[in-house]
CSV table of C-alpha atoms in Angstrom, one decimal:
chain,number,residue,atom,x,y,z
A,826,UNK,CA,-5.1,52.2,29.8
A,827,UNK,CA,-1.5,50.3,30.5
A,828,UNK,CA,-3.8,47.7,32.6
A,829,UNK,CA,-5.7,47.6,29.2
A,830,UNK,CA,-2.3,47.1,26.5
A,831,UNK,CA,-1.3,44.5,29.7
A,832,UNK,CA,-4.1,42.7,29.4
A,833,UNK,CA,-3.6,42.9,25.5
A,834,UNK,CA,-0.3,41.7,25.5
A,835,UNK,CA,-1.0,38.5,27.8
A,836,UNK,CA,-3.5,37.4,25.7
A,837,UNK,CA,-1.7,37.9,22.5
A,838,UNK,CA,1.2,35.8,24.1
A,839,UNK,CA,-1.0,33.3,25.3
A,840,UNK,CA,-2.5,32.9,21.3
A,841,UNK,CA,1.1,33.0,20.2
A,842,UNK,CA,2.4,30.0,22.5
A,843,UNK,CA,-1.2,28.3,21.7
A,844,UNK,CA,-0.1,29.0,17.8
A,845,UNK,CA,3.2,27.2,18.0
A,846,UNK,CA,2.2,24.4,20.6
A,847,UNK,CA,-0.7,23.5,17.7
A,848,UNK,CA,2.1,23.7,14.7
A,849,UNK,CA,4.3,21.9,16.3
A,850,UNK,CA,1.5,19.5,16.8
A,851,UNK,CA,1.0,19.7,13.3
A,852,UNK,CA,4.6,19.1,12.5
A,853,UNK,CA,4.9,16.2,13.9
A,854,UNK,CA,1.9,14.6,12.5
A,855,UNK,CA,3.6,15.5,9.1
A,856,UNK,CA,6.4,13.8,9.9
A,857,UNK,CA,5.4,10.6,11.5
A,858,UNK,CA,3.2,10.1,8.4
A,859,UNK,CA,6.0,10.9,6.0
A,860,UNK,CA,8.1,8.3,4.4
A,861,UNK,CA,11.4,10.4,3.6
A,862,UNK,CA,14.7,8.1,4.1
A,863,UNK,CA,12.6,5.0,3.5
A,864,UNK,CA,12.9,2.9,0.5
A,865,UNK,CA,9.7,1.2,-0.8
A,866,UNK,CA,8.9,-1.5,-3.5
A,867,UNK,CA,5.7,-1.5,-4.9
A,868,UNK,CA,4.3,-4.4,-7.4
A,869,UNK,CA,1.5,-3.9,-9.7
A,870,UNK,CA,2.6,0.0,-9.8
A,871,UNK,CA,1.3,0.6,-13.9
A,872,UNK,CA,-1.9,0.7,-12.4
A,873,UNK,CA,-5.0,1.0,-10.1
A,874,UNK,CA,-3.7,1.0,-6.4
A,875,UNK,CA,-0.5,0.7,-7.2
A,876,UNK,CA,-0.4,3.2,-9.6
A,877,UNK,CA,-2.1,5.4,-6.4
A,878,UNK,CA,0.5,4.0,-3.9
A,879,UNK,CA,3.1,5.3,-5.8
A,880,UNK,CA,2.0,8.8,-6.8
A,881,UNK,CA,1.2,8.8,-2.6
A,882,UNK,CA,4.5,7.5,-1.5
A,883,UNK,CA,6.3,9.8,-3.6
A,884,UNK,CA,4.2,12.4,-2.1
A,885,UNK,CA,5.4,11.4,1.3
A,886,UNK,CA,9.0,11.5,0.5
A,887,UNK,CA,9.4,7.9,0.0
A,888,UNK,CA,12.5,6.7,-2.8
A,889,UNK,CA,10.4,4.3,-4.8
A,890,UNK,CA,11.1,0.9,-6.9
A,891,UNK,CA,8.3,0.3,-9.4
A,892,UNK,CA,7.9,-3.3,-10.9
A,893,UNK,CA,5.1,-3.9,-13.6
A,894,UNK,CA,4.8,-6.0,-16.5
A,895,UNK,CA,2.6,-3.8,-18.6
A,896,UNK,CA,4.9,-2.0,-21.1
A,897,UNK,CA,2.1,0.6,-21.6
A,898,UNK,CA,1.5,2.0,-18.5
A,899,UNK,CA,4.3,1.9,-16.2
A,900,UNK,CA,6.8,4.0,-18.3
A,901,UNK,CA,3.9,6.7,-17.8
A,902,UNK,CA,3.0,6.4,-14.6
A,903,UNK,CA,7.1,6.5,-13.5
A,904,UNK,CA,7.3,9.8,-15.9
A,905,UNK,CA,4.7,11.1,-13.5
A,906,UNK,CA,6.8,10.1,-10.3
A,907,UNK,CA,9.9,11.0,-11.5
A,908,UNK,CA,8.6,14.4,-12.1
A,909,UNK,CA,8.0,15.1,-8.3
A,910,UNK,CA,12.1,14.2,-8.1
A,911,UNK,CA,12.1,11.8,-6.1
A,912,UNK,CA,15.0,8.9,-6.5
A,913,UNK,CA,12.9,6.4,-8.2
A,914,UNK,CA,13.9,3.5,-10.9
A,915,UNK,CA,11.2,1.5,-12.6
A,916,UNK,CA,11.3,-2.2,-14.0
A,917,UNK,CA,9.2,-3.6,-16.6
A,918,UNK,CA,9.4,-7.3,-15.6
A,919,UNK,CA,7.1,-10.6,-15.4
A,920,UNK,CA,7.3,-11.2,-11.3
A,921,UNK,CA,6.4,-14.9,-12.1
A,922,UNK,CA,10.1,-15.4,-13.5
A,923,UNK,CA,11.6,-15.9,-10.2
A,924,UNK,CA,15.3,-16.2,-11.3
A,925,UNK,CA,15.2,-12.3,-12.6
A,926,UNK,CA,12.7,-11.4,-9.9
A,927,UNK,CA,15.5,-12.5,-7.8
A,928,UNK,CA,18.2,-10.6,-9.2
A,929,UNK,CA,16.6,-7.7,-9.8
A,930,UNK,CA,16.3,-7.5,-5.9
A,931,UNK,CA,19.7,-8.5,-5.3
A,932,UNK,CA,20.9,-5.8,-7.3
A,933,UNK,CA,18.5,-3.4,-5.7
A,934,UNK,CA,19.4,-4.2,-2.3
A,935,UNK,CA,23.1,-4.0,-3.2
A,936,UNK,CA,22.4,-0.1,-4.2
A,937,UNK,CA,20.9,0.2,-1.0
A,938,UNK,CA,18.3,-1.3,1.6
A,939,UNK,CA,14.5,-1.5,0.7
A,940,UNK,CA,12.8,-1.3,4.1
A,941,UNK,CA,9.0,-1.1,2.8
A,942,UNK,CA,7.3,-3.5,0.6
A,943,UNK,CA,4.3,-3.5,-0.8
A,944,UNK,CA,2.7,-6.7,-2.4
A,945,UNK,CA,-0.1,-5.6,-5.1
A,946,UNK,CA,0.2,-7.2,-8.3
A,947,UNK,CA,-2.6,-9.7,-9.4
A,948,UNK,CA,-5.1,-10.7,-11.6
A,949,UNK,CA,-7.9,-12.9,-11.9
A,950,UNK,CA,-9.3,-16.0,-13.5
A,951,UNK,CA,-12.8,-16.0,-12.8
A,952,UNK,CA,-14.1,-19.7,-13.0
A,953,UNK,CA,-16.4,-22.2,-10.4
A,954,UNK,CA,-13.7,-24.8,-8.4
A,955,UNK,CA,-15.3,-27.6,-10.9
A,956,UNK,CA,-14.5,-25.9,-14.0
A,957,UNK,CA,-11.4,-24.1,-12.6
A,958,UNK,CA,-8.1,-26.2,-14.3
A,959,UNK,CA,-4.8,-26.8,-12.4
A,960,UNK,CA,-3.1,-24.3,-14.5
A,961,UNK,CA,-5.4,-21.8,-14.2
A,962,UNK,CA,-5.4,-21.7,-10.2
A,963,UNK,CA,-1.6,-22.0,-10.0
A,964,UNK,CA,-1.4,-18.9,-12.0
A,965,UNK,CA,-3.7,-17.1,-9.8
A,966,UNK,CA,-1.6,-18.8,-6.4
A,967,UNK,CA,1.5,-17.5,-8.0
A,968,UNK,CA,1.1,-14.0,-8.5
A,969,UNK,CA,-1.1,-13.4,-5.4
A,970,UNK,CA,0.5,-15.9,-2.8
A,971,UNK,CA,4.1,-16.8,-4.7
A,972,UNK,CA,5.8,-13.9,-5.4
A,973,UNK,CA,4.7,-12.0,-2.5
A,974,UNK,CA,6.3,-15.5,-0.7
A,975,UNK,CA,9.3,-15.1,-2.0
A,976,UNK,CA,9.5,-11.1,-2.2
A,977,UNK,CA,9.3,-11.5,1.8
A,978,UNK,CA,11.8,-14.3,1.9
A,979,UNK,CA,14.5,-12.0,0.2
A,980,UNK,CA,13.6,-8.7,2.4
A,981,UNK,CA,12.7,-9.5,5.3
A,982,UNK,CA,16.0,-10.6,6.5
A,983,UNK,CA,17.4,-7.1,5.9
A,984,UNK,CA,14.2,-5.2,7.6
A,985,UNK,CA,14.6,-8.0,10.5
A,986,UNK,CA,18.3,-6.6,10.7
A,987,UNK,CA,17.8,-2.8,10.6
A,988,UNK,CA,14.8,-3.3,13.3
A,989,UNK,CA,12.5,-1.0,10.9
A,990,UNK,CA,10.8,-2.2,8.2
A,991,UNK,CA,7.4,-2.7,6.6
A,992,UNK,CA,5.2,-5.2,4.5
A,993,UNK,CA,1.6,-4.3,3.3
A,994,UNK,CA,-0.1,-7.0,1.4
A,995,UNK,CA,-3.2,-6.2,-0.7
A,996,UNK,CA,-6.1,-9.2,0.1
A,997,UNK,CA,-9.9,-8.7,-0.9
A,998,UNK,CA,-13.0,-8.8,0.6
A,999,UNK,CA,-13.3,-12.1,-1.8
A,1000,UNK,CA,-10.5,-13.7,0.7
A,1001,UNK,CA,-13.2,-12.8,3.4
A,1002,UNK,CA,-16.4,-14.0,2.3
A,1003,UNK,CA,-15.4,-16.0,-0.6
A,1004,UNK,CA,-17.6,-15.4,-4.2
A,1005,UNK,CA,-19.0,-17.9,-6.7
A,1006,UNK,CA,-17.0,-18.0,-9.8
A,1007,UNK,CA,-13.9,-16.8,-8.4
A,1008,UNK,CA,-12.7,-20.1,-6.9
A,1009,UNK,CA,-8.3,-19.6,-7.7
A,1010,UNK,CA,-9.2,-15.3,-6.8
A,1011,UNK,CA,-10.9,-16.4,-3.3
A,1012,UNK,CA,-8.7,-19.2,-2.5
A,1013,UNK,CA,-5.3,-17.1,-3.4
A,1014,UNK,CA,-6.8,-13.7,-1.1
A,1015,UNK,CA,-7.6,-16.0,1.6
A,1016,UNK,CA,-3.9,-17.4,1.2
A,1017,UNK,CA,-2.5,-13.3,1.3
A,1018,UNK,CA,-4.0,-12.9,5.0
A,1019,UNK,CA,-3.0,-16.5,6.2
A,1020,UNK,CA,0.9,-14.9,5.3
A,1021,UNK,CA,0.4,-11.8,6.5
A,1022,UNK,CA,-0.3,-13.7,9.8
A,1023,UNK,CA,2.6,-15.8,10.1
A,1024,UNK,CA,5.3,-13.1,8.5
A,1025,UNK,CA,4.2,-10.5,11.4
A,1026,UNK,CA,4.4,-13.5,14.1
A,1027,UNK,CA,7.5,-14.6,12.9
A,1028,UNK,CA,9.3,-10.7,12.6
A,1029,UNK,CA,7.4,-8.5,15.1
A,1030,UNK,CA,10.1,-9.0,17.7
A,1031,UNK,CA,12.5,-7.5,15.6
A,1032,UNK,CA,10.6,-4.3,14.8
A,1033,UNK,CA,8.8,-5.2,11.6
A,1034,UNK,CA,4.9,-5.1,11.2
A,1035,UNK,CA,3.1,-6.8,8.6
A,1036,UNK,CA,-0.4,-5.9,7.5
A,1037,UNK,CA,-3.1,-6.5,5.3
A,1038,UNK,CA,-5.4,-4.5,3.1
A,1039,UNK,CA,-8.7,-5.9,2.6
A,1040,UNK,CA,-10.4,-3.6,-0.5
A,1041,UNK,CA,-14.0,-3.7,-1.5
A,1042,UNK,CA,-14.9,-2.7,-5.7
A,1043,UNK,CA,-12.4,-0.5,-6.0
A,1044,UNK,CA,-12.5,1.9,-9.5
A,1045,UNK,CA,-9.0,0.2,-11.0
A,1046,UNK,CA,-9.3,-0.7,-14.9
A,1047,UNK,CA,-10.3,-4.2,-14.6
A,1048,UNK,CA,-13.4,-3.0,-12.2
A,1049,UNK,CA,-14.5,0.1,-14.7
A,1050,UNK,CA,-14.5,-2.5,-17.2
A,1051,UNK,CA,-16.7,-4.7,-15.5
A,1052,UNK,CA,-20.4,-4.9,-17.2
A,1053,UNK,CA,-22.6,-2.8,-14.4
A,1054,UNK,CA,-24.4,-5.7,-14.1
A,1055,UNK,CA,-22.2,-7.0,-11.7
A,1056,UNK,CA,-20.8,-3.7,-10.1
A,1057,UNK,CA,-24.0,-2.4,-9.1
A,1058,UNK,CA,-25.5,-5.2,-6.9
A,1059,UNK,CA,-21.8,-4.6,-4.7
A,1060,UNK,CA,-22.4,-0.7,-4.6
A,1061,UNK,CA,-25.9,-1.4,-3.2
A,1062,UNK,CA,-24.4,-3.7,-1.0
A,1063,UNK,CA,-21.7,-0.7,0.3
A,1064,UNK,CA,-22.8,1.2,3.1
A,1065,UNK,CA,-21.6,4.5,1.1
A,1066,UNK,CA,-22.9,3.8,-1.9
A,1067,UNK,CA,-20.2,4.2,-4.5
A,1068,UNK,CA,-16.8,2.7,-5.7
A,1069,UNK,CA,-14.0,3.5,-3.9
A,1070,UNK,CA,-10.8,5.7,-5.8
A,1071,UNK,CA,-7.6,3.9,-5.4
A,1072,UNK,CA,-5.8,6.6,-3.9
A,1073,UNK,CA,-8.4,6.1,-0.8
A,1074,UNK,CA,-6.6,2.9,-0.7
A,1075,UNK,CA,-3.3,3.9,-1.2
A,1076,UNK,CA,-3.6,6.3,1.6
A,1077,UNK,CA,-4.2,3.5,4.4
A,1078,UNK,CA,-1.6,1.4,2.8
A,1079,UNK,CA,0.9,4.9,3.3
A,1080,UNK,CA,-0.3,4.8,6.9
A,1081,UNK,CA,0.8,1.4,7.5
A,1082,UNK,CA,4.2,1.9,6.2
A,1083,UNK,CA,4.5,4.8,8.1
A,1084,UNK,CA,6.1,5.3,11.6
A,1085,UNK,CA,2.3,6.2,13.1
A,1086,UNK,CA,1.4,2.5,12.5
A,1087,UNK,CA,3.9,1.1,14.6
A,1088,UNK,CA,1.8,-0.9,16.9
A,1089,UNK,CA,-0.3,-2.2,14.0
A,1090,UNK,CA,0.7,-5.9,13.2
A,1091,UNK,CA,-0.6,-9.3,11.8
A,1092,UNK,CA,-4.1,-7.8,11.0
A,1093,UNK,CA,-6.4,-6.8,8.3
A,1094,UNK,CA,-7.8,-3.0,7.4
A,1095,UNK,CA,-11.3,-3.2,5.1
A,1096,UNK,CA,-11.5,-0.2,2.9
A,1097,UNK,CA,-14.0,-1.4,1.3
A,1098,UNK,CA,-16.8,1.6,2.1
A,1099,UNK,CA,-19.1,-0.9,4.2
A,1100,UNK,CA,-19.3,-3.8,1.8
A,1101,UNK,CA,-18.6,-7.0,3.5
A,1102,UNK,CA,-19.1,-6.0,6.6
């Protein structure tokens, strides 16, 4: 019998220290994948993958600034966040006015630093290169390769300084393969991964990664609205058969800003279910 409760008690010791060895474990995947003390801007956060990123980020910890221009949707969506209390402030704004894009960060980095950003706003002007007018594409080159640009220029420098910081850029499978009638969309995507390139060449020595996400037909407003006619032939297309949910994209880009992707630099992740492949 005490040979017996012996035996006992080594083996329940044994499941104890195998019980806190896998916690701890556990722990510390937690933590490496959370984002408390960090500071992250998001663009395009009324909506879609933004709107994900956010809800995700504040999830994680993360203090948040959310820019949008839609005057419908962001208030709600940073009602949402700031009921998770979080430290979060939220700007309605057009990001193609550089001179208050500019201020607003310099005002924001005065409160304190932004070490994460995340470059998602856009929008598209479907059209073939022969129909596509000048004003048309520079509209689409702004908002997908401009403000992005400059929103680097004005961070980096601080990330660069701290040693610590990251920058997630949202591409396309369109700035892969290119599409027919989306000549300024293709041409502006394809510009997104050519900066993501040079920014993390030009910073990683100093501790900042730089990254892009390359989505397939993702289930954001613009995509539910799109007749079926053209959504379907891209599901059949997708190894897994459906749309993906923009908070299966917002989870890769959390990754990437997180201290677990700290040897990922100057490259692209496709969550795009298998399409493009």
């Amino acid at each position: 019998m005490r040979i017996f409760v012996k035996r006992r008690s080594v083996i329940n010791t044994l499941f104890w220290v195998i019980l806190q060895s896998k916690r701890g474990e556990l722990m510390s995947l937690k933590n490496s994948m959370h984002l408390s003390g960090h500071r992250a801007l998001i663009t395009g956060a009324g909506q879609g993958i933004g709107e994900a990123c956010a809800e995700v980020f504040a999830d994680r910890g993360a203090d948040l600034i959310l820019l949008d221009k839609n005057r419908n949707t962001l208030p709600r969506v940073a009602d949402r966040i700031a009921s998770k209390g979080v430290r979060m402030v939220a700007h309605i704004i057009d990001l193609t006015r550089t001179n208050l894009l500019q201020k607003l960060i310099e005002e924001m980095q005065a409160e304190r630093t932004i070490d994460i950003l995340v470059n998602n706003a856009g929008f598209d002007r479907p059209g073939v290169t022969a129909k596509t007018g000048k004003e048309d594409l520079n509209a689409v080159l702004g908002i997908h390769i401009g403000v992005p640009f400059l929103l680097t220029k004005w961070l980096l420098p601080e990330m660069r300084a701290r040693r610590w910081g990251r920058i997630v850029n949202i591409s396309s499978v369109y700035g892969l393969s290119g599409a027919k009638g989306e000549a300024a969309y293709c041409t502006a995507k394809a510009g997104v991964i050519g900066l993501t390139k040079t920014t993390a060449r030009e910073a990683g020595a100093d501790g900042v990664t730089v990254n892009a996400i390359v989505p397939g037909l993702i289930r954001t407003p613009p995509m539910i609205k799109l007749p079926d006619k053209y959504k379907q032939p891209i599901i059949d297309q997708t190894l897994l058969g459906r749309m993906g949910e923009p908070v299966e994209v917002a989870r890769v880009i959390a990754f990437l800003a997180s201290d677990d992707s700290s040897y990922i630099t100057g490259t692209t992740i496709t969550v795009s279910g298998g399409w493009g492949i």
